Short mmCIF file of C-alpha atoms in Angstrom, two decimals:
data_model
loop_
_atom_site.label_atom_id
_atom_site.label_comp_id
_atom_site.label_asym_id
_atom_site.label_seq_id
_atom_site.Cartn_x
_atom_site.Cartn_y
_atom_site.Cartn_z
CA MET I 1 48.73 135.27 -25.62
CA THR I 2 46.89 137.47 -28.12
CA ASP I 3 49.93 139.75 -28.35
CA LEU I 4 52.12 136.72 -29.04
CA TYR I 5 49.90 135.56 -31.90
CA GLU I 6 49.83 139.07 -33.35
CA ARG I 7 53.63 139.16 -33.30
CA MET I 8 53.80 135.72 -34.93
CA ARG I 9 51.45 136.87 -37.68
CA ARG I 10 53.48 140.00 -38.35
CA GLU I 11 56.76 138.08 -38.54
CA HIS I 12 55.70 134.83 -40.24
CA GLY I 13 52.09 134.97 -41.39
CA ALA I 14 49.57 132.18 -40.85
CA VAL I 15 52.12 129.34 -40.60
CA VAL I 16 54.92 129.78 -38.06
CA PRO I 17 58.20 127.82 -37.68
CA VAL I 18 58.55 126.52 -34.09
CA ASP I 19 60.79 124.21 -32.06
CA ILE I 20 58.82 121.61 -30.11
CA SER I 21 61.87 119.92 -28.57
CA PRO I 22 65.62 120.59 -28.76
CA GLY I 23 66.57 120.21 -32.41
CA ILE I 24 63.02 119.18 -33.43
CA GLU I 25 61.20 121.67 -35.66
CA ALA I 26 57.58 121.89 -36.74
CA TRP I 27 55.06 124.37 -38.17
CA LEU I 28 52.35 126.03 -36.06
CA VAL I 29 49.24 126.90 -38.10
CA ILE I 30 47.51 129.95 -36.59
CA GLY I 31 45.47 131.17 -39.55
CA HIS I 32 41.77 130.25 -39.31
CA ARG I 33 41.44 129.66 -43.06
CA GLU I 34 44.73 127.74 -43.23
CA LEU I 35 43.78 125.55 -40.28
CA LEU I 36 40.48 124.64 -41.94
CA HIS I 37 42.43 123.67 -45.06
CA LEU I 38 44.89 121.64 -42.99
CA THR I 39 42.17 119.68 -41.20
CA ARG I 40 40.09 118.99 -44.32
CA ASP I 41 42.76 117.96 -46.82
CA GLU I 42 43.88 114.37 -46.19
CA GLN I 43 45.60 114.16 -49.58
CA TYR I 44 48.37 116.56 -48.59
CA PHE I 45 48.22 116.27 -44.78
CA SER I 46 48.22 112.87 -43.09
CA HIS I 47 47.46 111.90 -39.48
CA ASP I 48 49.95 109.03 -39.49
CA PRO I 49 53.01 110.01 -37.35
CA ARG I 50 55.07 107.29 -39.00
CA ARG I 51 55.47 109.80 -41.86
CA TRP I 52 57.22 112.30 -39.55
CA THR I 53 60.81 112.77 -40.72
CA PRO I 54 62.49 113.24 -37.28
CA LEU I 55 60.77 110.08 -36.03
CA ARG I 56 61.77 108.07 -39.11
CA ASP I 57 65.33 109.37 -38.79
CA GLY I 58 65.59 108.26 -35.16
CA ARG I 59 65.98 111.81 -33.82
CA VAL I 60 63.05 111.48 -31.40
CA PRO I 61 64.03 109.25 -28.42
CA THR I 62 61.55 106.57 -27.42
CA ASN I 63 61.35 108.16 -23.94
CA SER I 64 60.70 111.66 -25.32
CA PRO I 65 57.71 113.41 -23.72
CA LEU I 66 56.50 113.91 -27.30
CA MET I 67 55.91 110.20 -27.79
CA PRO I 68 52.66 109.84 -25.78
CA LEU I 69 51.19 112.44 -28.14
CA VAL I 70 52.72 111.42 -31.46
CA GLY I 71 53.49 107.73 -31.04
CA TRP I 72 51.36 105.73 -33.49
CA ARG I 73 48.44 103.66 -32.19
CA PRO I 74 45.79 101.67 -34.08
CA ALA I 75 43.22 104.35 -33.25
CA LEU I 76 41.13 106.86 -35.18
CA LEU I 77 43.40 109.75 -34.16
CA PHE I 78 46.30 108.33 -36.20
CA ALA I 79 44.48 107.04 -39.28
CA ASP I 80 43.53 108.47 -42.66
CA GLY I 81 40.86 107.80 -45.25
CA GLN I 82 38.89 104.58 -45.13
CA GLN I 83 40.69 103.26 -42.05
CA HIS I 84 39.85 106.44 -40.14
CA ARG I 85 36.23 106.38 -41.31
CA ARG I 86 35.92 102.74 -40.24
CA MET I 87 37.10 103.36 -36.66
CA ARG I 88 35.38 106.72 -36.35
CA SER I 89 32.03 105.22 -37.32
CA ALA I 90 32.28 102.80 -34.40
CA VAL I 91 33.35 105.51 -31.93
CA VAL I 92 30.67 107.96 -33.10
CA ASP I 93 27.96 105.30 -32.97
CA ALA I 94 29.04 104.21 -29.47
CA LEU I 95 29.08 107.78 -28.18
CA GLY I 96 25.72 108.37 -29.87
CA ARG I 97 24.19 105.61 -27.78
CA VAL I 98 24.96 107.49 -24.55
CA ASN I 99 21.62 108.63 -23.15
CA GLY I 100 21.88 112.39 -22.60
CA HIS I 101 19.36 112.47 -19.75
CA GLU I 102 21.14 109.61 -17.98
CA LEU I 103 24.48 111.35 -18.47
CA ILE I 104 23.11 114.56 -16.94
CA ARG I 105 21.90 112.58 -13.93
CA THR I 106 25.27 110.83 -13.59
CA VAL I 107 27.23 114.09 -13.80
CA ARG I 108 24.91 115.86 -11.38
CA ALA I 109 25.07 113.03 -8.85
CA THR I 110 28.87 112.95 -9.09
CA ALA I 111 29.05 116.73 -8.75
CA GLU I 112 26.77 116.66 -5.70
CA ARG I 113 28.97 114.05 -4.02
CA LEU I 114 32.08 116.12 -4.65
CA VAL I 115 30.49 119.33 -3.34
CA ALA I 116 29.25 117.47 -0.26
CA GLY I 117 32.83 116.34 0.36
CA PHE I 118 34.11 119.88 0.89
CA ALA I 119 30.89 121.70 1.82
CA GLY I 120 31.64 121.77 5.54
CA ARG I 121 34.95 123.63 5.12
CA SER I 122 33.53 126.82 3.55
CA GLY I 123 36.29 126.63 0.97
CA ALA I 124 37.84 124.33 -1.62
CA ASP I 125 40.25 124.07 -4.52
CA LEU I 126 37.88 123.55 -7.44
CA VAL I 127 40.62 122.12 -9.65
CA ALA I 128 41.97 119.43 -7.32
CA GLU I 129 38.67 118.66 -5.58
CA TYR I 130 36.21 119.04 -8.44
CA ALA I 131 37.31 119.66 -12.04
CA ARG I 132 40.05 117.01 -12.07
CA ILE I 133 37.90 114.35 -10.43
CA LEU I 134 34.46 114.73 -11.99
CA PRO I 135 35.19 113.93 -15.67
CA LEU I 136 37.24 110.85 -14.82
CA GLN I 137 34.61 109.43 -12.49
CA VAL I 138 31.92 109.97 -15.10
CA VAL I 139 34.00 108.43 -17.90
CA THR I 140 34.86 105.31 -15.89
CA GLU I 141 31.14 104.77 -15.37
CA LEU I 142 30.50 105.25 -19.10
CA LEU I 143 33.17 102.66 -19.86
CA GLY I 144 31.43 100.14 -17.63
CA LEU I 145 34.21 99.79 -15.04
CA ASP I 146 33.31 98.35 -11.64
CA GLU I 147 33.85 100.02 -8.27
CA GLU I 148 37.23 98.34 -7.83
CA ASN I 149 38.84 99.12 -11.20
CA GLY I 150 37.25 102.53 -11.76
CA PRO I 151 39.34 104.23 -9.04
CA ARG I 152 42.45 102.33 -10.22
CA LEU I 153 42.02 103.72 -13.72
CA VAL I 154 41.38 107.23 -12.37
CA GLU I 155 44.63 107.09 -10.38
CA ALA I 156 46.59 105.77 -13.36
CA ILE I 157 45.36 108.57 -15.63
CA ARG I 158 46.14 111.20 -13.00
CA THR I 159 49.70 109.89 -12.79
CA ILE I 160 50.09 109.87 -16.59
CA ALA I 161 48.79 113.43 -16.82
CA ASN I 162 51.13 114.81 -14.15
CA ALA I 163 54.47 114.46 -15.96
CA PRO I 164 56.46 112.16 -18.25
CA THR I 165 58.20 110.25 -15.46
CA VAL I 166 59.00 106.64 -14.63
CA ALA I 167 55.80 106.61 -12.56
CA ALA I 168 53.85 107.76 -15.62
CA THR I 169 55.31 104.92 -17.68
CA SER I 170 54.24 102.40 -15.03
CA ALA I 171 50.79 104.03 -14.83
CA ASN I 172 50.46 103.74 -18.61
CA ARG I 173 51.03 99.98 -18.34
CA THR I 174 48.50 99.81 -15.50
CA MET I 175 45.93 101.64 -17.63
CA GLY I 176 46.52 99.18 -20.47
CA ARG I 177 46.05 96.17 -18.18
CA ILE I 178 42.84 97.56 -16.69
CA LEU I 179 41.37 98.24 -20.13
CA LEU I 180 42.38 94.84 -21.50
CA GLU I 181 40.72 93.18 -18.50
CA LEU I 182 37.64 95.34 -19.08
CA ILE I 183 37.51 94.32 -22.75
CA ALA I 184 37.76 90.65 -21.84
CA GLU I 185 35.01 91.05 -19.23
CA LYS I 186 32.68 92.89 -21.64
CA LYS I 187 33.17 90.21 -24.29
CA ARG I 188 31.89 87.69 -21.73
CA ARG I 189 29.21 89.90 -20.21
CA PRO I 190 28.37 92.96 -22.34
CA GLY I 191 26.45 95.83 -20.79
CA PRO I 192 25.04 99.24 -21.67
CA ASP I 193 28.45 100.93 -21.88
CA LEU I 194 30.94 102.35 -24.38
CA THR I 195 33.26 99.35 -24.19
CA SER I 196 30.51 96.87 -25.02
CA TRP I 197 29.14 99.06 -27.81
CA LEU I 198 32.57 99.31 -29.44
CA LEU I 199 33.08 95.55 -29.18
CA GLU I 200 29.71 94.68 -30.69
CA HIS I 201 29.78 97.29 -33.45
CA PRO I 202 29.21 95.65 -36.86
CA ILE I 203 32.37 97.24 -38.24
CA GLY I 204 34.27 94.55 -36.32
CA LEU I 205 36.99 96.32 -34.34
CA GLY I 206 39.72 94.06 -32.96
CA ASP I 207 40.55 94.03 -29.25
CA GLU I 208 43.68 96.14 -29.83
CA GLU I 209 41.68 98.69 -31.79
CA VAL I 210 39.05 98.88 -29.05
CA LEU I 211 41.81 99.30 -26.45
CA HIS I 212 43.57 102.16 -28.22
CA ASN I 213 40.40 103.97 -29.19
CA LEU I 214 39.34 103.84 -25.54
CA VAL I 215 42.74 105.28 -24.59
CA VAL I 216 42.25 108.13 -27.07
CA ILE I 217 38.74 108.85 -25.74
CA ILE I 218 39.97 108.87 -22.13
CA VAL I 219 43.28 110.69 -22.45
CA ALA I 220 42.36 113.20 -25.18
CA GLY I 221 39.04 114.04 -23.56
CA ASN I 222 39.97 114.18 -19.90
CA GLN I 223 42.32 117.15 -19.53
CA THR I 224 40.35 119.22 -22.03
CA THR I 225 37.17 118.79 -19.98
CA VAL I 226 39.09 119.57 -16.76
CA ASN I 227 40.39 122.80 -18.32
CA TRP I 228 36.97 123.71 -19.72
CA ILE I 229 35.22 123.32 -16.34
CA ALA I 230 37.94 125.18 -14.44
CA GLU I 231 38.31 128.01 -16.95
CA THR I 232 34.56 128.64 -17.25
CA THR I 233 34.30 128.74 -13.45
CA ARG I 234 37.27 131.12 -13.23
CA ILE I 235 35.69 133.52 -15.73
CA LEU I 236 32.40 133.44 -13.84
CA LEU I 237 34.24 134.32 -10.62
CA THR I 238 36.54 137.03 -11.98
CA ASP I 239 34.56 138.77 -14.74
CA PRO I 240 31.61 140.70 -13.18
CA ALA I 241 30.01 141.48 -16.57
CA PHE I 242 30.22 137.83 -17.58
CA ARG I 243 28.63 136.66 -14.34
CA SER I 244 25.96 139.36 -14.39
CA SER I 245 24.96 138.53 -17.98
CA LEU I 246 24.51 134.91 -16.98
CA ALA I 247 22.64 135.70 -13.78
CA HIS I 248 20.21 138.06 -15.53
CA GLY I 249 19.43 135.76 -18.43
CA GLN I 250 21.27 137.80 -21.07
CA MET I 251 23.56 134.84 -21.59
CA THR I 252 23.03 131.08 -21.21
CA VAL I 253 25.53 128.63 -19.76
CA ASP I 254 26.13 127.38 -23.30
CA ASP I 255 26.97 130.93 -24.39
CA ALA I 256 29.49 131.11 -21.56
CA LEU I 257 31.00 127.77 -22.56
CA ASP I 258 31.40 128.94 -26.16
CA LEU I 259 33.04 132.21 -25.19
CA VAL I 260 35.57 130.22 -23.18
CA LEU I 261 36.18 127.98 -26.20
CA TRP I 262 36.88 131.08 -28.28
CA ARG I 263 39.13 132.90 -25.83
CA PHE I 264 40.76 130.10 -23.84
CA PRO I 265 40.35 126.79 -25.72
CA PRO I 266 41.14 123.85 -23.40
CA THR I 267 43.69 122.62 -25.94
CA ALA I 268 45.70 125.51 -27.37
CA ASN I 269 47.81 123.50 -29.83
CA PHE I 270 47.28 119.98 -31.08
CA PRO I 271 49.68 117.71 -32.98
CA GLY I 272 49.76 116.80 -35.64
CA ARG I 273 49.46 116.56 -39.36
CA TYR I 274 52.31 115.34 -41.56
CA ALA I 275 52.91 116.66 -45.06
CA THR I 276 52.69 113.88 -47.64
CA ARG I 277 54.72 115.86 -50.23
CA ASP I 278 56.61 119.12 -50.70
CA LEU I 279 54.22 122.06 -51.02
CA ARG I 280 53.78 125.79 -50.53
CA PHE I 281 51.33 126.39 -47.69
CA GLY I 282 50.47 129.58 -45.81
CA GLY I 283 53.43 131.35 -47.40
CA GLN I 284 55.92 128.71 -46.21
CA ASP I 285 57.82 125.96 -48.02
CA ILE I 286 56.71 122.73 -46.35
CA ARG I 287 58.72 119.55 -46.93
CA ALA I 288 57.31 116.04 -47.11
CA GLY I 289 57.43 114.55 -43.61
CA ASP I 290 57.19 117.91 -41.79
CA MET I 291 54.86 118.12 -38.78
CA LEU I 292 52.15 120.78 -38.78
CA ILE I 293 50.52 121.62 -35.45
CA LEU I 294 46.92 122.81 -35.17
CA GLY I 295 47.19 126.21 -33.47
CA LEU I 296 43.61 126.19 -32.20
CA ALA I 297 43.98 129.19 -29.88
CA GLY I 298 45.89 131.17 -32.51
CA ALA I 299 43.31 130.43 -35.22
CA ASN I 300 40.48 131.46 -32.88
CA ALA I 301 42.29 134.80 -32.43
CA ASP I 302 42.72 135.35 -36.17
CA PRO I 303 41.52 138.92 -36.95
CA GLU I 304 39.98 137.62 -40.18
CA VAL I 305 37.21 135.84 -38.25
CA LEU I 306 36.67 138.26 -35.34
CA PRO I 307 34.71 141.53 -35.23
CA GLU I 308 36.68 144.79 -35.17
CA ASP I 309 36.74 144.88 -31.37
CA GLY I 310 38.33 141.41 -31.35
CA ARG I 311 35.64 139.90 -29.12
CA PRO I 312 33.79 136.74 -30.24
CA VAL I 313 30.06 137.16 -30.83
CA VAL I 314 27.77 135.35 -28.38
CA GLY I 315 26.22 132.34 -30.10
CA ASN I 316 28.97 132.04 -32.73
CA ARG I 317 30.30 128.48 -32.75
CA SER I 318 32.73 128.79 -35.65
CA HIS I 319 35.62 128.45 -33.21
CA LEU I 320 38.09 125.62 -33.76
CA ALA I 321 38.38 124.38 -30.18
CA PHE I 322 37.22 120.91 -31.29
CA GLY I 323 39.20 120.91 -34.51
CA ALA I 324 37.51 120.69 -37.90
CA GLY I 325 37.11 118.41 -40.88
CA PRO I 326 36.88 114.59 -40.77
CA HIS I 327 38.74 114.47 -37.45
CA THR I 328 36.52 116.91 -35.53
CA CYS I 329 36.35 115.71 -31.93
CA PRO I 330 33.65 112.99 -31.85
CA ALA I 331 33.04 113.52 -28.11
CA ARG I 332 32.29 117.24 -28.25
CA ASP I 333 28.59 116.82 -27.38
CA PRO I 334 29.12 114.61 -24.29
CA ALA I 335 32.00 116.89 -23.23
CA ARG I 336 29.74 119.94 -23.46
CA LEU I 337 27.00 118.21 -21.51
CA ILE I 338 29.44 117.16 -18.76
CA THR I 339 30.98 120.65 -18.54
CA ARG I 340 27.62 122.46 -18.60
CA THR I 341 26.19 120.27 -15.84
CA ALA I 342 29.35 120.57 -13.74
CA VAL I 343 29.35 124.37 -13.96
CA ASP I 344 25.60 124.63 -13.42
CA THR I 345 25.74 122.45 -10.30
CA LEU I 346 28.43 124.67 -8.79
CA ARG I 347 26.41 127.81 -9.54
CA HIS I 348 23.27 126.44 -7.90
CA ARG I 349 24.90 124.78 -4.91
CA LEU I 350 27.41 127.54 -4.13
CA PRO I 351 25.60 130.72 -5.21
CA ASP I 352 27.84 133.08 -3.17
CA MET I 353 31.08 131.36 -4.21
CA GLU I 354 34.00 133.75 -4.73
CA ILE I 355 37.65 133.41 -5.57
CA ALA I 356 39.81 133.15 -2.45
CA VAL I 357 43.01 134.77 -3.78
CA PRO I 358 43.75 137.70 -6.09
CA GLU I 359 43.29 136.59 -9.68
CA GLU I 360 46.91 137.36 -10.55
CA GLN I 361 48.05 134.84 -7.91
CA LEU I 362 46.25 131.89 -9.51
CA PRO I 363 48.79 129.20 -10.47
CA TRP I 364 48.85 127.78 -14.00
CA ILE I 365 50.15 124.66 -15.65
CA THR I 366 51.57 125.46 -19.07
CA SER I 367 52.89 123.23 -21.82
CA PRO I 368 53.33 123.61 -25.58
CA TRP I 369 49.86 122.09 -25.94
CA SER I 370 47.65 123.71 -23.33
CA LYS I 371 47.37 126.14 -20.47
CA GLY I 372 45.23 125.13 -17.51
CA LEU I 373 44.66 126.21 -13.96
CA ALA I 374 46.76 124.33 -11.41
CA ALA I 375 44.39 125.44 -8.63
CA LEU I 376 41.23 127.50 -8.20
CA PRO I 377 40.74 128.27 -4.49
CA VAL I 378 37.28 129.53 -3.57
CA ARG I 379 35.33 130.37 -0.44
CA PHE I 380 31.60 130.22 0.18
CA SER I 381 28.98 130.07 2.91
CA ALA I 382 26.91 126.96 3.56
CA PRO I 383 25.91 125.38 0.25
CA GLN I 384 22.27 125.22 -0.75
CA LEU I 385 20.72 121.82 -0.33
CA ALA I 386 20.44 119.93 -3.58
CA ALA I 387 16.65 119.89 -3.28
CA GLU I 388 16.64 123.69 -3.10
CA ALA I 389 18.52 124.17 -6.36
CA PRO I 390 16.39 125.68 -9.15
CA ALA I 391 14.64 123.02 -11.16
CA ALA I 392 16.03 122.34 -14.62
CA ARG I 393 13.92 123.92 -17.32
CA ASN I 394 13.56 122.75 -20.90
CA THR I 395 15.89 125.45 -22.21
CA PRO I 396 18.64 124.85 -24.78
CA GLU I 397 21.33 124.54 -22.13
CA ASN I 398 19.36 121.86 -20.30
CA ARG I 399 18.71 119.65 -23.30
CA PRO I 400 21.03 116.71 -23.98
#
């Protein structure tokens, strides 16, 4: 991908014309400086997709696979200015009430159950049997879902994530029903969970706003965490220097997570911003109503922000994997904690784990928005018992 971004920069500069669907054009922003400008300037670049010219002109079908990403919702992801700040304050405050130590225990317990499920086979697919399952199970617990509806929501989200099919449309309706029922239940009997905290926030979100902000938290955060867990594990298994640095204390798990965010951000490209007027930007003539896509992976690979050897510096968190500006991902801290604990549990429980196929045979799922492992087959001897895993120390990577 680095070669592709270099070619784009040579031919077009920091802002690249792209087709995101037949006959539908947009701009991909791959300059680090330009992407910071794009994410910070709400006067010229709006989050409201109702400004998008092809959508207003009726050129984007209602059943287009673009619509789940760019269809407007009353949620923080699609709002500007005061309306965005209002909803974001509620989401940030709710996420801030999540107890980090409790979350670590929840993730670790979930991870232990998953490892125990395949421990006797001396092998597993860490995408299908671990990375795809763990974040969803943790999030359903954070939402306050019961044992009956939690698995139903997990299944619905898996179906939605697979492909834009009729089944995905039905699963989307199922997800909406489950969340509406959850909201009604938490209004009657609130608990120590994200849903209740959003409902009782003094900003006064309506039920529809709570629903759609929950959808954004679930859908936007799920696949990125899956990719982050899987990609970090892959690097640990296939890069001897990376694994050795971690094993010998030259690198922490958080350092490893950040290097993955630099090189292989879980979301490569993220829509969108919409120009509010005609302007010259990144050497291109942008028209009012044009879509601009955040080229997170391309901006991370911008030579202007990397050392001469092109390798990110350990400890440098100026990557753009979580976006930037007022819309920086509000769940980045819980996502890091979940990913760190998931990777750490695998390392301690399966210390001799190794990849079960040649690296070049690993299958990938690619889309205009992300690239993630479709499978990560591994083999291992008998796992260590949970009680034998090294005790957590009060080091930076073990603090919530």
